[in-house]
Coordinates of C-alpha atoms in Angstrom, one line a residue:
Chain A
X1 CA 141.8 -33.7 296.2
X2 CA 139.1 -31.0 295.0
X3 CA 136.8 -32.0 292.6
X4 CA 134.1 -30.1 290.1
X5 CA 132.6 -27.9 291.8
X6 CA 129.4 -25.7 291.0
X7 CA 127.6 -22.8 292.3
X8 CA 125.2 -22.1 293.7
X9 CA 123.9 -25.2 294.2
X10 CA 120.1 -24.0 294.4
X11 CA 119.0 -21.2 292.5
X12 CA 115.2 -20.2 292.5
X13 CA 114.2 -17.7 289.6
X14 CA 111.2 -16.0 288.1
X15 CA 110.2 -16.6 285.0
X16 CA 111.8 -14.0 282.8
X17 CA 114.6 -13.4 284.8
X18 CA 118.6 -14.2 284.0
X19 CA 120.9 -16.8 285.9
X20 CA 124.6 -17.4 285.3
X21 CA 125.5 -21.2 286.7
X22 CA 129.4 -21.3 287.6
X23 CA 131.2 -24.5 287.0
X24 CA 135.1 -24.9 288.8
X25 CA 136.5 -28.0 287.0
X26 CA 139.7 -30.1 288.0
X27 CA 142.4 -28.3 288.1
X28 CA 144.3 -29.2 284.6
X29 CA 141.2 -31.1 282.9
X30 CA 141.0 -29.7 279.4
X31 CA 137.6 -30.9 278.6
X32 CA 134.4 -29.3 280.0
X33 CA 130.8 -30.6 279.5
X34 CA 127.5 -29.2 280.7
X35 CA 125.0 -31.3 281.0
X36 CA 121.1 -31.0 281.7
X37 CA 118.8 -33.5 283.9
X38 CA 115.1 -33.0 284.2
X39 CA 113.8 -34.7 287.5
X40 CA 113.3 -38.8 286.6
X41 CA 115.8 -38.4 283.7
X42 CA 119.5 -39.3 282.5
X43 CA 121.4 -36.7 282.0
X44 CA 121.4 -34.6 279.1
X45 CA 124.4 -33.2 277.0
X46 CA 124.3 -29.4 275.9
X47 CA 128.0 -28.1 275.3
X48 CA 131.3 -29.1 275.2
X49 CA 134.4 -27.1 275.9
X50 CA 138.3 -27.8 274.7
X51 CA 140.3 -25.3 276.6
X52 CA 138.5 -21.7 276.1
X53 CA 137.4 -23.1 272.5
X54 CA 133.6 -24.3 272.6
X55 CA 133.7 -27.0 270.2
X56 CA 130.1 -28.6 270.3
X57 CA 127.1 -26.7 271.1
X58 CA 124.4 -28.8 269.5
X59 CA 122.6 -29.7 272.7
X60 CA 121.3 -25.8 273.8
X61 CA 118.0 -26.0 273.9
X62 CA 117.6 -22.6 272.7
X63 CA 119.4 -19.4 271.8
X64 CA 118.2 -18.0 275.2
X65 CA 121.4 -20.6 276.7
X66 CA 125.1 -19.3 276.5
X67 CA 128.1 -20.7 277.9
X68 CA 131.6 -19.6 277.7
X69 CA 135.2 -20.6 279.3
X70 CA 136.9 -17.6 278.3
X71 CA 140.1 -18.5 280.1
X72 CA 140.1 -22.6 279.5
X73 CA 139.4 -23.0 283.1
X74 CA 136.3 -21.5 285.3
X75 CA 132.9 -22.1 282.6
X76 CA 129.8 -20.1 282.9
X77 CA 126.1 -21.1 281.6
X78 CA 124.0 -18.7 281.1
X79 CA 120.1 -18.9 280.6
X80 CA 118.6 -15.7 279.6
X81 CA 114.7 -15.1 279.9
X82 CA 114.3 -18.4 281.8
X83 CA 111.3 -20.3 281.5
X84 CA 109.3 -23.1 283.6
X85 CA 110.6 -26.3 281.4
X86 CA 114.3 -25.0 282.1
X87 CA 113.9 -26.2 285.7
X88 CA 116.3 -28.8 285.9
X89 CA 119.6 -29.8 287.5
X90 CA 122.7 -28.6 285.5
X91 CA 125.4 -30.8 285.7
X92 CA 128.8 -30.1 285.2
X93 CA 131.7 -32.3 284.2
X94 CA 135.3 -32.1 283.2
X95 CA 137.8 -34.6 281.7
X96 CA 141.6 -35.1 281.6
X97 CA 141.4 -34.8 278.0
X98 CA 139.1 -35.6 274.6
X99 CA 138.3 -39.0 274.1
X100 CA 136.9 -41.5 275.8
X101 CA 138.6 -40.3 279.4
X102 CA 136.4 -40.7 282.1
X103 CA 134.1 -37.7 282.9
X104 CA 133.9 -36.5 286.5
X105 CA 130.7 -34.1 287.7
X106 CA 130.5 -31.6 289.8
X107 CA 127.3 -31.7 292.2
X108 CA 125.2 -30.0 290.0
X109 CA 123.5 -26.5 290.4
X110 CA 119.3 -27.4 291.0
X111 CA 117.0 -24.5 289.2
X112 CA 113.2 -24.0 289.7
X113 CA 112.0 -21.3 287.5
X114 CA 108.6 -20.2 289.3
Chain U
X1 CA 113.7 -44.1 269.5
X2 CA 116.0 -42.7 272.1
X3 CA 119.6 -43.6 271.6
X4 CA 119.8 -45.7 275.0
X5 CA 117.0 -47.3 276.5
X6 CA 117.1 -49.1 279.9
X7 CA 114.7 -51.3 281.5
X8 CA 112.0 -48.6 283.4
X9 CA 112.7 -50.4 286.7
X10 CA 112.1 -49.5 289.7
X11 CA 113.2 -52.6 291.4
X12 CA 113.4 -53.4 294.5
X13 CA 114.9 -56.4 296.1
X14 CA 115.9 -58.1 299.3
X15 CA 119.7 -58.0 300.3
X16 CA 121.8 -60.7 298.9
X17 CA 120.1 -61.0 295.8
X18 CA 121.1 -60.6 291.9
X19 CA 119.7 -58.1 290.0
X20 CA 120.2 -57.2 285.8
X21 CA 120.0 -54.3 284.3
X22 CA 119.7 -54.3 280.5
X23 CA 120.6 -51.5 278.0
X24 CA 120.2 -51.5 274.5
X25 CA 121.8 -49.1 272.3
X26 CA 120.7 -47.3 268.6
X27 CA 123.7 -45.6 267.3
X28 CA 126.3 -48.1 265.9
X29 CA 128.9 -45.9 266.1
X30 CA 129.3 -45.9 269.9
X31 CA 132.7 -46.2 271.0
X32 CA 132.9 -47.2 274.6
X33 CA 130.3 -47.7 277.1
X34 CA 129.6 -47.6 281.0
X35 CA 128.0 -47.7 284.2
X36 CA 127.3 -44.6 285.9
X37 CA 125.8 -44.9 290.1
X38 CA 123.5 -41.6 290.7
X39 CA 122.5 -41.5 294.4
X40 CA 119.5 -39.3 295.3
X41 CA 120.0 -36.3 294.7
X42 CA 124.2 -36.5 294.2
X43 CA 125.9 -36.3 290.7
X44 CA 126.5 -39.4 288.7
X45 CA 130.0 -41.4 289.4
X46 CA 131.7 -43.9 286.5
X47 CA 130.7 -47.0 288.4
X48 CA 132.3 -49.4 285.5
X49 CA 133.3 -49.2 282.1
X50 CA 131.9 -52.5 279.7
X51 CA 134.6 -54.2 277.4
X52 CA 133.5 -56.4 274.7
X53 CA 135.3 -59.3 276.5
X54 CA 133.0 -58.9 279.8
X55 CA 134.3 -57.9 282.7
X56 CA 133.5 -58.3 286.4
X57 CA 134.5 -55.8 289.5
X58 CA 134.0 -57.8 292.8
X59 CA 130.1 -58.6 292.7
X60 CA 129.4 -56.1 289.9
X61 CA 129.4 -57.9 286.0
X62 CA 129.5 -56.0 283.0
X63 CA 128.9 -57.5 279.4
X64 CA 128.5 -55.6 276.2
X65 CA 127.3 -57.5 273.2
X66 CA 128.5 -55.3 270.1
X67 CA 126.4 -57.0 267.0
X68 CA 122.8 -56.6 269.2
X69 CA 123.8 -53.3 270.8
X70 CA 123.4 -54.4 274.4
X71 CA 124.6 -54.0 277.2
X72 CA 124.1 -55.7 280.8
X73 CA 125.3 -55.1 284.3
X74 CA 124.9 -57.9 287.0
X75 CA 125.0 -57.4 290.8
X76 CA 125.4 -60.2 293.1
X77 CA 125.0 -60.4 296.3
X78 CA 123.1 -57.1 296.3
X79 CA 124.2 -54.7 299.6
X80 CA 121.5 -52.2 301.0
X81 CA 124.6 -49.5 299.8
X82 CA 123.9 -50.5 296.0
X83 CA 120.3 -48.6 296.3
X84 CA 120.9 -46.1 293.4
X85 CA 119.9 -45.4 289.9
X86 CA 122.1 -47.1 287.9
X87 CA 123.1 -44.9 284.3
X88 CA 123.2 -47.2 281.1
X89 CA 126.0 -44.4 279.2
X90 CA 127.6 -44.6 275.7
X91 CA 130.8 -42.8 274.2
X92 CA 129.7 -41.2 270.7
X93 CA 132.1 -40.1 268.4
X94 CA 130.2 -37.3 266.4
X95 CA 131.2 -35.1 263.7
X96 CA 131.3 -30.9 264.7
X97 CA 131.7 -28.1 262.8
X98 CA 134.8 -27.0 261.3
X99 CA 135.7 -30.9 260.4
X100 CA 136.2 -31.9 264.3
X101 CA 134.4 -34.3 266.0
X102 CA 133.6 -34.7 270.0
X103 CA 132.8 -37.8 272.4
X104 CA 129.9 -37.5 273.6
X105 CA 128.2 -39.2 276.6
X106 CA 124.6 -39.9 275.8
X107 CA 122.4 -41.4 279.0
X108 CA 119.7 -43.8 279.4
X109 CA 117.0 -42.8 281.6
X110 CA 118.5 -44.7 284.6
X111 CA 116.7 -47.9 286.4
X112 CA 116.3 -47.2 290.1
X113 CA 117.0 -50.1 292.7
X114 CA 116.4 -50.0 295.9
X115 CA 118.0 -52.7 298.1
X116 CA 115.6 -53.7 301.3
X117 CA 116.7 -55.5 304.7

């Protein structure tokens, strides 16, 4: 059966510039995380999604990050005026429900920031 | 102090041996815990949960000690396949705004074992 997917899987970006990561979750999971993992590091949590409603944004780095799931399926993270220590691999990941379901992640989107 | 710390690793062993990881976590309000497998370069997959009582998955051991915050995972009989990093991960209930509250997976940094012939 599909799983999370992500796109694109590489993105290369110059300091400064936008980039809008995609996330495609199971079809049905109402929960959607996003998760950040520098190279050699676990990864990191930055938002959490029930449905359309973002319920936990305490890991953005920054105000330059935005994520939305304006229709409780398909997510977008944004990263506006990107900068070299935002290279990372963003990870996405979607669960049946809340709770302590099991998490499943989608390959992850790789971005250098030059 | 990070909330989960792992043995730094790397290790590397021959096949057929038994390897531990060890994971020790700060927050006492952890509700469940795991084992997550991250191959190079792939994203991490739920290799185990870890029940107080211990519990074992073919040649893979999991043990969570609640009162000293640990946790352990054994391999047995280690396979060249089991080279991965291997993802000490606790379930954290925390509060949100408006009165909610979300589980939250929190990571350790992730011991690398390589398995050699």
């Amino acid at each position: 059966g599909a799983g999370v997917s992500q796109s694109p899987r590489y993105k290369v970006a110059k300091r400064g510039q936008d980039v809008a990561l995609r996330c495609d979750p199971i079809s049905g999971h109402v929960s959607l995380f996003w998760y950040q993992q520098a190279l050699g590091q676990g990864p990191e949590f930055l938002t959490y999604f029930q449905n359309e409603a973002q319920l936990d944004k305490s890991g953005l780095p920054s105000d330059r990050f935005f994520a939305e799931r304006p229709e409780g399926s398909v997510s977008t993270l944004k990263i506006q005026r990107t900068q070299q220590e935002d290279s990372a691999v963003y990870l996405c990941a979607s669960s049946l429900r809340t709770g302590t379901y099991e998490q499943y992640f989608g390959p992850g989107t790789r971005l250098t920031v030059t | 102090r990070k909330e989960v710390e792992q043995d730094p690793g790397p290790f590397n062993v021959p096949e057929g041996a038994t390897v531990a990881f060890n994971c020790t976590y700060s927050n006492s309000a952890s509700q469940s815990f795991f084992w997550y497998r991250q191959d190079c370069r792939k994203e991490p997959k739920l290799l185990m949960s870890v029940y107080s009582s211990g519990n074992e998955d073919g040649r893979f051991t999991a043990q969570l000690n609640r009162a000293s915050q640990y946790i352990s995972l054994l391999i047995r009989d280690s396979k060249l396949s089991d080279s991965a990093t291997y993802l000490c991960v606790v379930n954290i209930l925390s509060a949100i705004g408006g009165g909610g509250s979300n589980y939250k997976l929190t990571f350790g940094k992730g011991t690398l074992l390589t398995v050699n012939p």
